[in-house]
Short mmCIF file of C-alpha atoms and ligand atoms in Angstrom, two decimals:
data_model
loop_
_atom_site.label_atom_id
_atom_site.label_comp_id
_atom_site.label_asym_id
_atom_site.label_seq_id
_atom_site.Cartn_x
_atom_site.Cartn_y
_atom_site.Cartn_z
CA GLY A 960 -46.47 -32.64 -12.62
CA LYS A 961 -43.75 -30.79 -14.59
CA ASP A 962 -40.12 -31.76 -14.28
CA LEU A 963 -38.15 -28.65 -13.43
CA THR A 964 -34.38 -28.37 -13.51
CA PHE A 965 -32.37 -25.83 -11.57
CA VAL A 966 -28.62 -25.54 -11.80
CA PHE A 967 -26.54 -24.55 -8.79
CA ASP A 968 -22.85 -24.51 -7.96
CA ARG A 969 -23.23 -27.27 -5.40
CA VAL A 970 -26.00 -29.37 -3.90
CA PHE A 971 -25.77 -30.86 -0.39
CA GLY A 972 -27.77 -33.87 0.68
CA GLU A 973 -29.36 -34.59 4.04
CA GLY A 974 -26.21 -36.23 5.33
CA ALA A 975 -23.84 -33.33 4.56
CA THR A 976 -21.83 -32.10 7.53
CA GLN A 977 -21.48 -28.49 8.66
CA GLU A 978 -17.80 -28.65 7.72
CA GLU A 979 -18.63 -29.77 4.16
CA VAL A 980 -21.16 -26.99 3.66
CA PHE A 981 -18.66 -24.44 4.94
CA GLN A 982 -15.83 -25.82 2.77
CA HIS A 983 -17.82 -25.51 -0.43
CA SER A 984 -19.77 -22.33 0.20
CA THR A 985 -17.95 -19.83 2.36
CA ARG A 986 -14.31 -20.85 2.66
CA GLY A 987 -13.47 -19.43 -0.77
CA LEU A 988 -14.86 -16.02 0.21
CA LEU A 989 -12.27 -15.60 2.93
CA ASP A 990 -9.55 -15.03 0.31
CA SER A 991 -11.57 -12.12 -1.06
CA VAL A 992 -12.18 -10.67 2.40
CA LEU A 993 -8.44 -10.80 3.04
CA ARG A 994 -7.87 -9.01 -0.27
CA GLY A 995 -10.12 -6.18 0.92
CA TYR A 996 -13.51 -7.01 -0.58
CA ASN A 997 -16.88 -7.06 1.11
CA CYS A 998 -18.51 -10.47 0.93
CA SER A 999 -21.78 -11.89 2.14
CA VAL A 1000 -23.46 -15.24 2.71
CA PHE A 1001 -27.25 -15.48 2.95
CA ALA A 1002 -29.22 -18.44 4.16
CA TYR A 1003 -32.55 -18.21 2.42
CA GLY A 1004 -35.54 -20.55 2.50
CA ALA A 1005 -38.89 -21.42 4.00
CA THR A 1006 -39.46 -21.59 7.70
CA GLY A 1007 -38.10 -24.77 9.30
CA ALA A 1008 -35.89 -25.61 6.30
CA GLY A 1009 -32.59 -25.41 8.22
CA LYS A 1010 -31.20 -21.85 7.75
CA THR A 1011 -30.31 -21.24 11.39
CA TYR A 1012 -28.86 -24.71 11.68
CA THR A 1013 -26.60 -24.00 8.68
CA MET A 1014 -25.46 -20.55 9.75
CA LEU A 1015 -25.31 -20.82 13.52
CA GLY A 1016 -25.59 -24.56 14.23
CA SER A 1017 -25.38 -25.89 17.74
CA GLU A 1018 -22.62 -26.04 20.33
CA GLN A 1019 -21.83 -29.61 19.34
CA SER A 1020 -22.05 -28.86 15.67
CA PRO A 1021 -21.30 -25.18 15.05
CA GLY A 1022 -22.23 -23.69 11.68
CA ILE A 1023 -20.78 -21.28 9.12
CA MET A 1024 -20.51 -18.27 11.49
CA TYR A 1025 -18.20 -20.10 13.84
CA LEU A 1026 -16.25 -22.03 11.21
CA SER A 1027 -15.57 -18.85 9.19
CA VAL A 1028 -14.01 -16.97 12.09
CA VAL A 1029 -11.91 -19.95 13.17
CA GLU A 1030 -10.58 -20.32 9.62
CA LEU A 1031 -9.99 -16.58 9.38
CA TYR A 1032 -7.95 -16.59 12.58
CA LYS A 1033 -5.89 -19.47 11.23
CA ARG A 1034 -5.08 -17.51 8.07
CA LEU A 1035 -4.27 -14.32 9.92
CA GLU A 1036 -1.97 -16.25 12.24
CA ALA A 1037 -0.07 -17.51 9.19
CA ARG A 1038 0.46 -13.92 7.99
CA LYS A 1039 1.53 -12.61 11.36
CA GLY A 1040 5.10 -11.77 10.33
CA GLU A 1041 4.16 -9.60 7.37
CA LYS A 1042 0.78 -8.15 8.36
CA SER A 1043 -0.60 -6.63 11.49
CA CYS A 1044 -4.28 -7.53 11.69
CA GLN A 1045 -7.36 -6.55 13.58
CA VAL A 1046 -10.67 -8.44 13.60
CA LEU A 1047 -13.89 -6.87 14.84
CA VAL A 1048 -17.18 -8.73 15.03
CA SER A 1049 -20.73 -7.54 15.53
CA TYR A 1050 -24.02 -9.40 15.76
CA GLN A 1051 -27.32 -7.66 15.14
CA GLU A 1052 -30.88 -8.47 14.16
CA VAL A 1053 -33.56 -6.73 12.15
CA TYR A 1054 -36.86 -7.39 13.84
CA ASN A 1055 -40.10 -5.69 12.76
CA GLU A 1056 -38.01 -3.16 10.82
CA GLU A 1057 -35.92 -2.27 13.87
CA ILE A 1058 -32.21 -2.94 14.34
CA HIS A 1059 -31.08 -4.46 17.65
CA ASP A 1060 -27.64 -5.27 18.98
CA LEU A 1061 -27.57 -8.94 19.97
CA LEU A 1062 -24.31 -8.77 21.93
CA GLU A 1063 -25.14 -5.67 23.97
CA PRO A 1064 -28.92 -5.35 23.82
CA LYS A 1065 -30.30 -1.83 24.04
CA GLY A 1066 -33.01 0.16 22.29
CA PRO A 1067 -33.42 0.07 18.52
CA LEU A 1068 -30.39 1.45 16.68
CA ALA A 1069 -30.42 4.05 13.94
CA ILE A 1070 -28.83 3.39 10.60
CA ARG A 1071 -27.21 6.06 8.47
CA GLU A 1072 -25.12 6.29 5.40
CA ASP A 1073 -21.88 8.18 5.48
CA PRO A 1074 -20.21 9.15 2.20
CA GLU A 1075 -16.82 8.15 3.61
CA LYS A 1076 -17.65 5.40 6.08
CA GLY A 1077 -20.47 3.69 4.20
CA VAL A 1078 -23.32 2.07 6.11
CA VAL A 1079 -23.11 2.88 9.81
CA VAL A 1080 -25.33 1.45 12.57
CA GLN A 1081 -25.04 3.97 15.36
CA GLY A 1082 -24.14 2.49 18.74
CA LEU A 1083 -23.59 -1.06 17.49
CA SER A 1084 -21.06 -2.83 19.75
CA LEU A 1085 -17.90 -4.28 18.21
CA HIS A 1086 -15.92 -7.10 19.75
CA GLN A 1087 -12.58 -8.78 19.39
CA PRO A 1088 -12.93 -12.43 20.40
CA SER A 1089 -9.48 -13.59 21.46
CA SER A 1090 -10.17 -17.32 21.11
CA ALA A 1091 -12.50 -19.73 19.35
CA GLU A 1092 -14.16 -20.52 22.68
CA GLN A 1093 -14.87 -16.87 23.34
CA LEU A 1094 -16.39 -16.56 19.87
CA LEU A 1095 -18.61 -19.59 20.45
CA GLU A 1096 -19.78 -18.15 23.74
CA MET A 1097 -20.48 -14.82 22.00
CA LEU A 1098 -22.61 -16.48 19.30
CA ALA A 1099 -24.58 -18.46 21.87
CA ARG A 1100 -25.18 -15.30 23.94
CA GLY A 1101 -26.24 -13.36 20.85
CA ASN A 1102 -28.62 -16.08 19.82
CA LYS A 1103 -30.25 -16.11 23.26
CA ASN A 1104 -31.05 -12.43 22.69
CA ARG A 1105 -32.44 -13.12 19.24
CA THR A 1106 -36.17 -12.98 18.74
CA GLN A 1107 -37.46 -16.46 18.16
CA HIS A 1108 -40.88 -17.94 18.79
CA PRO A 1109 -42.47 -21.29 18.15
CA THR A 1110 -44.80 -21.52 15.18
CA ASP A 1111 -46.59 -24.56 13.80
CA ALA A 1112 -43.84 -24.86 11.20
CA ASN A 1113 -40.82 -24.58 13.51
CA ALA A 1114 -40.59 -24.83 17.28
CA THR A 1115 -37.58 -22.50 17.31
CA SER A 1116 -38.56 -20.24 14.45
CA SER A 1117 -36.36 -17.16 13.96
CA ARG A 1118 -38.62 -14.13 13.77
CA SER A 1119 -35.83 -11.78 12.79
CA HIS A 1120 -32.96 -11.57 10.30
CA ALA A 1121 -29.64 -12.08 12.10
CA ILE A 1122 -26.51 -10.46 10.68
CA PHE A 1123 -23.10 -11.51 11.94
CA GLN A 1124 -20.38 -9.27 10.54
CA VAL A 1125 -16.64 -9.76 10.65
CA CYS A 1126 -14.45 -6.81 9.68
CA VAL A 1127 -10.83 -7.60 8.93
CA GLU A 1128 -8.22 -4.88 8.74
CA GLN A 1129 -4.67 -5.73 7.72
CA GLN A 1130 -1.64 -3.61 7.23
CA ASP A 1131 1.94 -4.25 6.18
CA VAL A 1132 4.14 -4.56 9.26
CA ALA A 1133 6.86 -2.55 7.50
CA GLY A 1134 5.83 0.73 5.97
CA GLY A 1135 4.00 3.92 6.78
CA LEU A 1136 0.70 4.51 8.51
CA ALA A 1137 -1.41 3.72 5.45
CA ALA A 1138 0.99 1.27 3.77
CA GLY A 1139 -0.78 -1.78 2.36
CA LEU A 1140 -3.91 -1.12 4.38
CA ARG A 1141 -6.72 -3.50 3.41
CA VAL A 1142 -10.14 -3.62 4.92
CA GLY A 1143 -12.68 -6.31 4.10
CA LYS A 1144 -16.00 -7.26 5.61
CA LEU A 1145 -17.80 -10.59 5.73
CA SER A 1146 -21.55 -10.51 6.43
CA LEU A 1147 -23.16 -13.81 7.40
CA VAL A 1148 -26.91 -13.51 7.31
CA ASP A 1149 -29.43 -15.94 8.74
CA LEU A 1150 -32.68 -14.71 7.26
CA ALA A 1151 -36.03 -15.25 8.90
CA GLY A 1152 -38.01 -17.84 6.98
CA SER A 1153 -40.30 -16.95 4.16
CA GLU A 1154 -43.63 -18.29 5.30
CA ARG A 1155 -47.18 -18.61 4.31
CA ALA A 1156 -49.37 -17.60 7.25
CA SER A 1157 -51.74 -20.50 6.59
CA VAL A 1158 -48.90 -23.04 6.83
CA ALA A 1159 -47.18 -21.48 9.83
CA ASN A 1160 -50.65 -20.93 11.32
CA THR A 1161 -49.69 -17.52 12.61
CA ARG A 1162 -52.05 -15.05 14.27
CA GLY A 1163 -51.81 -11.73 16.11
CA GLU A 1164 -48.22 -10.68 16.86
CA ARG A 1165 -46.76 -13.64 14.93
CA LEU A 1166 -48.83 -12.63 11.90
CA ARG A 1167 -47.51 -9.07 12.09
CA GLU A 1168 -43.94 -10.42 12.39
CA GLY A 1169 -44.58 -12.67 9.42
CA ALA A 1170 -45.81 -9.74 7.34
CA ASN A 1171 -42.67 -7.73 8.21
CA ILE A 1172 -40.44 -10.71 7.47
CA ASN A 1173 -42.05 -11.22 4.10
CA ARG A 1174 -41.85 -7.49 3.35
CA SER A 1175 -38.10 -7.30 3.97
CA LEU A 1176 -37.51 -10.57 2.11
CA LEU A 1177 -39.44 -9.10 -0.80
CA ALA A 1178 -37.22 -5.99 -0.62
CA LEU A 1179 -34.18 -8.29 -0.72
CA ILE A 1180 -35.58 -10.16 -3.70
CA ASN A 1181 -36.24 -6.85 -5.47
CA VAL A 1182 -32.66 -5.77 -4.87
CA ILE A 1183 -31.42 -9.11 -6.19
CA ASN A 1184 -33.70 -8.77 -9.24
CA ALA A 1185 -32.47 -5.24 -9.97
CA LEU A 1186 -28.83 -6.33 -9.64
CA ALA A 1187 -29.37 -9.48 -11.69
CA ASP A 1188 -31.08 -7.62 -14.50
CA ALA A 1189 -28.22 -6.69 -16.79
CA LYS A 1190 -30.35 -4.09 -18.58
CA SER A 1191 -31.05 -2.24 -15.38
CA LYS A 1192 -27.35 -1.82 -14.66
CA LYS A 1193 -27.73 1.92 -14.50
CA SER A 1194 -31.24 1.89 -13.13
CA HIS A 1195 -32.33 2.19 -9.56
CA VAL A 1196 -31.54 -0.60 -7.05
CA PRO A 1197 -34.15 -0.29 -4.25
CA TYR A 1198 -31.80 -0.69 -1.28
CA ARG A 1199 -33.79 1.80 0.77
CA ASP A 1200 -37.00 -0.22 0.79
CA SER A 1201 -36.17 -2.07 4.01
CA LYS A 1202 -33.77 -1.94 6.93
CA LEU A 1203 -32.26 -5.25 5.87
CA THR A 1204 -31.33 -4.05 2.38
CA ARG A 1205 -30.12 -0.67 3.67
CA LEU A 1206 -27.91 -2.44 6.15
CA LEU A 1207 -26.41 -4.72 3.52
CA LYS A 1208 -26.09 -2.13 0.77
CA ASP A 1209 -22.28 -2.25 0.87
CA SER A 1210 -22.25 -6.06 0.87
CA ILE A 1211 -24.50 -6.99 -2.07
CA GLY A 1212 -23.81 -6.05 -5.68
CA GLY A 1213 -20.98 -3.87 -6.97
CA SER A 1214 -17.63 -5.54 -6.44
CA CYS A 1215 -18.92 -7.67 -3.53
CA ARG A 1216 -18.99 -11.45 -3.65
CA THR A 1217 -22.21 -13.04 -2.47
CA VAL A 1218 -23.15 -16.64 -1.75
CA VAL A 1219 -26.78 -17.65 -1.34
CA ILE A 1220 -27.46 -20.91 0.48
CA ALA A 1221 -30.95 -22.06 -0.36
CA ALA A 1222 -32.35 -24.30 2.37
CA VAL A 1223 -35.15 -26.60 1.27
CA SER A 1224 -37.11 -29.33 2.97
CA PRO A 1225 -36.81 -32.84 1.51
CA SER A 1226 -40.53 -33.34 2.11
CA GLY A 1227 -42.84 -33.36 -0.89
CA LEU A 1228 -45.37 -31.49 1.24
CA ALA A 1229 -43.14 -28.42 1.05
CA HIS A 1230 -42.87 -28.45 -2.75
CA GLN A 1231 -44.41 -24.99 -3.17
CA ASP A 1232 -41.87 -23.44 -0.74
CA THR A 1233 -39.10 -25.46 -2.36
CA TYR A 1234 -40.07 -24.21 -5.82
CA ASN A 1235 -40.14 -20.55 -4.64
CA THR A 1236 -36.81 -20.88 -2.87
CA LEU A 1237 -35.09 -22.47 -5.88
CA LYS A 1238 -36.56 -19.84 -8.20
CA TYR A 1239 -35.17 -16.94 -6.17
CA ALA A 1240 -31.84 -18.65 -5.61
CA SER A 1241 -31.46 -19.07 -9.39
CA ARG A 1242 -32.26 -15.41 -9.84
CA ALA A 1243 -29.52 -14.46 -7.38
CA LYS A 1244 -27.12 -16.57 -9.42
CA GLU A 1245 -27.58 -14.18 -12.31
CA ILE A 1246 -25.97 -11.28 -10.44
CA LYS A 1247 -22.65 -10.56 -12.05
CA ARG A 1248 -19.90 -8.82 -10.22
CA ALA A 1249 -19.06 -5.36 -11.50
CA ALA A 1250 -16.26 -5.71 -14.01
CA GLY A 1251 -13.46 -3.25 -14.75
CA PRO A 1252 -10.49 -2.05 -12.81
CA SER A 1253 -12.48 -0.76 -9.86
CA ALA A 1254 -13.71 -4.27 -9.17
CA LEU A 1255 -10.32 -5.84 -9.69
CA SER A 1256 -8.11 -3.40 -7.89
CA VAL A 1257 -8.12 -3.38 -4.15
CA PRO A 1258 -8.46 0.21 -3.11
CA LEU A 1259 -8.27 1.54 0.40
CA LYS A 1260 -11.82 1.25 1.65
CA PRO A 1261 -12.13 3.49 4.67
CA LYS A 1262 -15.89 3.31 4.50
CA VAL A 1263 -15.83 -0.23 5.82
CA LEU A 1264 -14.12 0.41 9.10
CA GLY A 1265 -13.58 4.14 8.94
CA SER A 1266 -15.89 4.92 11.80
CA ARG A 1267 -14.79 2.06 13.97
CA CYS A 1268 -11.13 1.37 13.72
CA PRO A 1269 -8.81 4.12 15.03
CA ARG A 1270 -5.81 3.01 12.99
CA CYS A 1271 -7.85 3.01 9.79
CA ARG A 1272 -9.16 6.49 10.61
CA HIS A 1273 -5.62 7.75 11.23
CA ALA A 1274 -4.43 6.29 7.95
CA VAL A 1275 -7.20 8.05 6.07
CA ARG A 1276 -6.51 11.32 7.91
CA CYS A 1277 -2.83 10.93 7.09
CA GLN A 1278 -3.64 10.60 3.39
CA GLN A 1279 -5.88 13.68 3.53
CA LEU A 1280 -3.14 15.71 5.23
CA GLN A 1281 -0.55 14.59 2.69
CA ALA A 1282 -2.84 15.75 -0.12
CA GLU A 1283 -3.39 19.06 1.68
CA VAL A 1284 0.37 19.62 2.11
CA ALA A 1285 0.97 18.88 -1.58
CA GLU A 1286 -1.73 21.37 -2.55
CA LEU A 1287 -0.35 24.08 -0.29
CA ARG A 1288 3.18 23.48 -1.60
CA ALA A 1289 1.95 23.89 -5.17
CA LYS A 1290 0.19 27.14 -4.23
CA LEU A 1291 3.29 28.47 -2.49
CA ARG A 1292 5.45 27.61 -5.49
CA GLY A 1293 3.01 29.45 -7.78
CA GLN A 1294 3.10 32.50 -5.52
CA GLN A 1295 6.89 32.52 -5.38
CA GLU A 1296 7.10 32.28 -9.15
CA ALA A 1297 4.66 35.15 -9.53
CA GLU A 1298 6.76 37.28 -7.15
CA GLU A 1299 9.94 36.43 -9.00
CA ARG A 1300 8.31 37.43 -12.25
CA ALA A 1301 7.22 40.73 -10.71
CA LEU A 1302 10.80 41.45 -9.60
CA VAL A 1303 12.17 41.14 -13.11
CA LEU A 1304 9.50 43.33 -14.72
CA PRO A 1305 10.77 46.13 -16.95
CA PRO A 1306 12.01 49.06 -14.89
CA ALA A 1307 9.15 51.18 -16.16
CA LEU A 1308 6.79 49.03 -14.08
CA VAL A 1309 8.77 49.33 -10.91
CA CYS A 1310 5.98 50.57 -8.75
CA SER A 1311 3.60 48.17 -7.04
CA PRO A 1312 -0.06 49.08 -6.91
CA GLY A 1313 0.46 50.36 -3.38
CA GLY A 1314 2.98 52.91 -4.67
CA LEU A 1315 6.13 51.15 -3.47
CA PRO A 1316 8.94 50.69 -5.97
CA ARG A 1317 9.91 47.07 -6.49
CA SER A 1318 13.36 47.56 -7.92
CA GLU A 1319 16.32 49.61 -6.88
CA ALA A 1320 17.34 50.68 -10.36
CA PRO A 1321 14.29 51.98 -12.04
CA VAL A 1322 14.53 55.71 -11.93
CA PRO A 1323 17.56 56.69 -13.96
CA ARG A 1324 16.61 54.63 -17.00
CA PRO A 1325 13.53 56.40 -18.25
CA CYS A 1326 15.16 59.65 -17.31
CA SER A 1327 18.47 58.92 -18.92
CA SER A 1328 17.02 59.06 -22.37
CA GLY A 1329 15.62 62.45 -21.44
CA LEU A 1330 19.06 63.58 -20.43
CA ALA A 1331 20.45 62.44 -23.68
CA ASP A 1332 17.69 64.01 -25.64
CA GLY A 1333 18.35 67.56 -24.49
CA ARG A 1334 18.42 69.80 -21.47
CA GLU A 1335 17.47 73.21 -22.64
CA GLY A 1336 14.31 75.24 -22.36
CA HIS A 1337 11.08 73.78 -20.91
CA GLY A 1338 11.49 75.28 -17.44
CA GLU A 1339 7.78 74.74 -16.81
CA GLN A 1340 8.25 71.07 -17.46
CA LEU A 1341 10.71 70.97 -14.63
CA GLU A 1342 8.03 72.48 -12.45
CA ALA A 1343 5.73 69.71 -13.62
CA GLY A 1344 8.30 66.98 -13.24
CA TRP A 1345 9.97 68.19 -10.03
CA PRO A 1346 7.38 67.15 -7.53
CA LEU A 1347 8.34 63.59 -8.38
CA GLY A 1348 10.13 62.86 -5.13
CA PRO A 1349 7.50 64.25 -2.80
CA GLN A 1350 4.88 62.67 -5.03
CA LEU A 1351 6.28 59.23 -4.37
CA GLY A 1352 6.00 59.83 -0.67
CA ALA A 1353 2.51 61.19 -1.07
CA GLU A 1354 1.48 58.17 -3.11
CA GLU A 1355 2.05 55.92 -0.12
CA GLU A 1356 -0.72 57.68 1.74
CA ALA A 1357 -2.96 58.22 -1.25
CA PRO A 1358 -6.58 57.24 -0.75
CA GLU A 1359 -7.62 54.07 -2.50
CA GLU A 1360 -10.26 55.57 -4.69
CA MET A 1361 -9.04 58.18 -7.14
CA PRO A 1362 -10.16 59.52 -10.47
CA ALA A 1363 -8.88 57.36 -13.28
CA SER A 1364 -6.87 60.25 -14.68
CA SER A 1365 -5.08 61.07 -11.41
CA PRO A 1366 -1.43 60.11 -10.87
CA GLY A 1367 -2.46 57.80 -8.05
CA ALA A 1368 -4.79 55.96 -10.39
CA ALA A 1369 -1.97 55.47 -12.83
CA GLN A 1370 0.09 53.94 -10.06
CA GLN A 1371 -2.75 51.74 -8.96
CA ALA A 1372 -2.84 50.38 -12.46
CA GLY A 1373 0.79 49.37 -12.00
CA THR A 1374 2.51 52.25 -13.81
CA LEU A 1375 4.66 54.95 -12.31
CA GLN A 1376 4.47 58.66 -13.10
CA LEU A 1377 8.15 58.42 -13.82
CA GLN A 1378 7.41 56.57 -17.01
CA PRO A 1379 7.34 59.39 -19.55
CA GLN A 1380 4.86 59.48 -22.37
CA HIS A 1381 7.72 60.98 -24.38
CA PRO A 1382 11.13 59.87 -23.22
CA SER A 1383 12.65 63.28 -22.85
CA CYS A 1384 9.79 65.23 -21.42
CA LEU A 1385 10.80 65.16 -17.75
CA LEU A 1386 14.37 66.30 -17.98
CA GLN A 1387 14.25 68.43 -21.03
CA GLY A 1388 15.79 71.83 -20.48
CA LEU A 1389 17.41 70.97 -17.15
CA SER A 1390 20.86 72.24 -16.45
CA CYS A 1391 23.51 69.74 -15.49
CA CYS A 1392 23.33 70.87 -11.90
CA GLN A 1393 19.56 70.62 -11.77
CA THR A 1394 19.67 67.16 -13.27
CA GLU A 1395 22.22 66.08 -10.68
CA THR A 1396 20.08 67.47 -7.87
CA LEU A 1397 17.03 65.73 -9.31
CA LEU A 1398 18.84 62.44 -9.65
CA GLY A 1399 20.24 62.79 -6.15
CA ALA A 1400 16.74 63.36 -4.78
CA LEU A 1401 15.41 60.41 -6.74
CA LEU A 1402 18.22 58.23 -5.57
CA SER A 1403 17.54 59.05 -1.94
CA VAL A 1404 13.83 58.28 -2.41
CA VAL A 1405 14.66 54.97 -4.05
CA GLN A 1406 17.12 54.11 -1.30
CA LYS A 1407 14.52 54.94 1.32
CA GLN A 1408 11.90 52.81 -0.39
CA SER A 1409 14.22 49.89 -0.86
CA SER A 1410 15.27 49.96 2.79
CA VAL A 1411 11.57 49.89 3.70
CA LEU A 1412 11.10 46.90 1.42
CA ARG A 1413 14.12 45.15 2.85
CA ALA A 1414 12.85 45.70 6.35
CA ALA A 1415 9.53 44.21 5.29
CA ASN A 1416 11.43 41.26 3.83
CA LEU A 1417 10.05 41.95 0.40
CA LEU A 1418 13.36 42.28 -1.34
N1 ATP B 1827 -29.07 -30.51 8.55
C1 ATP B 1827 -29.69 -30.64 9.70
N2 ATP B 1827 -29.32 -31.61 10.53
C2 ATP B 1827 -29.95 -31.78 11.70
N3 ATP B 1827 -30.97 -30.99 12.14
C3 ATP B 1827 -31.38 -30.02 11.35
C4 ATP B 1827 -30.76 -29.78 10.09
N4 ATP B 1827 -31.37 -28.73 9.52
C5 ATP B 1827 -32.32 -28.33 10.38
N5 ATP B 1827 -32.34 -29.08 11.47
C6 ATP B 1827 -33.25 -28.94 12.62
O1 ATP B 1827 -34.52 -28.57 12.11
C7 ATP B 1827 -35.14 -27.59 12.93
C8 ATP B 1827 -35.47 -26.35 12.10
O2 ATP B 1827 -34.29 -25.83 11.59
P1 ATP B 1827 -33.92 -24.29 11.65
O3 ATP B 1827 -34.32 -23.71 12.94
O4 ATP B 1827 -32.53 -24.20 11.25
O5 ATP B 1827 -34.89 -23.76 10.52
P2 ATP B 1827 -34.96 -22.30 9.92
O6 ATP B 1827 -34.83 -22.42 8.48
O7 ATP B 1827 -34.00 -21.45 10.60
O8 ATP B 1827 -36.44 -21.86 10.27
P3 ATP B 1827 -37.04 -20.40 10.59
O9 ATP B 1827 -37.11 -19.69 9.31
O10 ATP B 1827 -38.38 -20.68 11.15
O11 ATP B 1827 -36.13 -19.78 11.56
C9 ATP B 1827 -34.17 -27.32 14.03
O12 ATP B 1827 -34.53 -28.05 15.17
C10 ATP B 1827 -32.84 -27.82 13.52
O13 ATP B 1827 -31.99 -28.25 14.56
MG1 MG B 1828 -34.07 -19.76 11.76
#
């Protein structure tokens, strides 16, 4: 006998038209979808309360699914000059924890999560209705394939959750492949009714269906509770507890906009169901959209249509390739700079680890100081220093592994034998003639090496 008050954004009476309900519940979401957000509308409530009527309606009085797409087409038509658009629709049901395509029925479909593409139902058919009539026919056909059975509570009771999804991809007419690409998704969900087996008087298969329905509705409620609980912002949201919540993971919470339409019976006999429905609908109202720039900006969201829309896939690939090219360019620049630095190293470091000189003018400099320092005596040192020319040639074929003290090892460390420990040691005691011969030999070796380098395009 308590008076309870619940506050909602809008309350519709028994006489409200389909158009009115659409105007004040879903119409506003279309702006967000066109801006690239994922949005969802759920019809929630007890069995027989009017969820299917609200979402699907009848041919004479079509519901939110039909009215949304017609309105969407109108808006896209108005943007025709500036945007090129593509609309893809799908219609599926979750029945007894299995996903079925309602437009092209086949066996149960697998669901998987792709880091790039988001939630993907494998093999789900996608369609592009070209007119409102075609869309209406599609919805009627899909609904014929939907699992529904009479129960005591509703002669046409939906025994599955139906999900009608509309993906909208828009791109600037002028501009590159990925210019102004926006992808948004609208999920319109007609849930199966929450039911008490005693009221619906279900037995056998219907009872099993009812248990599955209640289980997935409970999973949905748990997800809503986790999202609504501000304290559990960082805690776990149990999306994986049912097929329904896994399927809608990218459309509830985060930066998505969600509308819950709570359907209740005006009969006092249904007060318990009405109370439960209003309680959960109020809970859903507590979900706050993720704040911050990520929720406000409209990033490219390939995950929404990435797997389905070729143009979207190409745009994403194009972005990846551009990033790859930029990375390779940076690497190339770094390499060129390193090579340029190597070319201007001091002449003493003219030999590359492989034994090839990297400059044409290295030899005379270390030796010139020797020449200036004196040329007499030290004949043995000439013997020691003379094999320089042949040594250079030999270095080219030197085995890779050498004792650290060997001349080859010195070269591998980037130094050349020519670099004297004491400036004058190599040429000390040489006669003028010997020095000239030595320099001539060195010059010819250097010329030979540099022509090899030129041929190899390294100079
Ligand atoms: N606003 C309405 N105006 C006219 N008829 C309605 C309205 N709402 C519901 N109905 C009728 O009531 C019956 C039950 O509605 P509906 O099938 O939409 O319930 P439901 O909530 O989808 O139930 P279930 O969970 O069992 O699928 C249907 O025959 C439907 O046409
Ligand atoms: Mg229904």
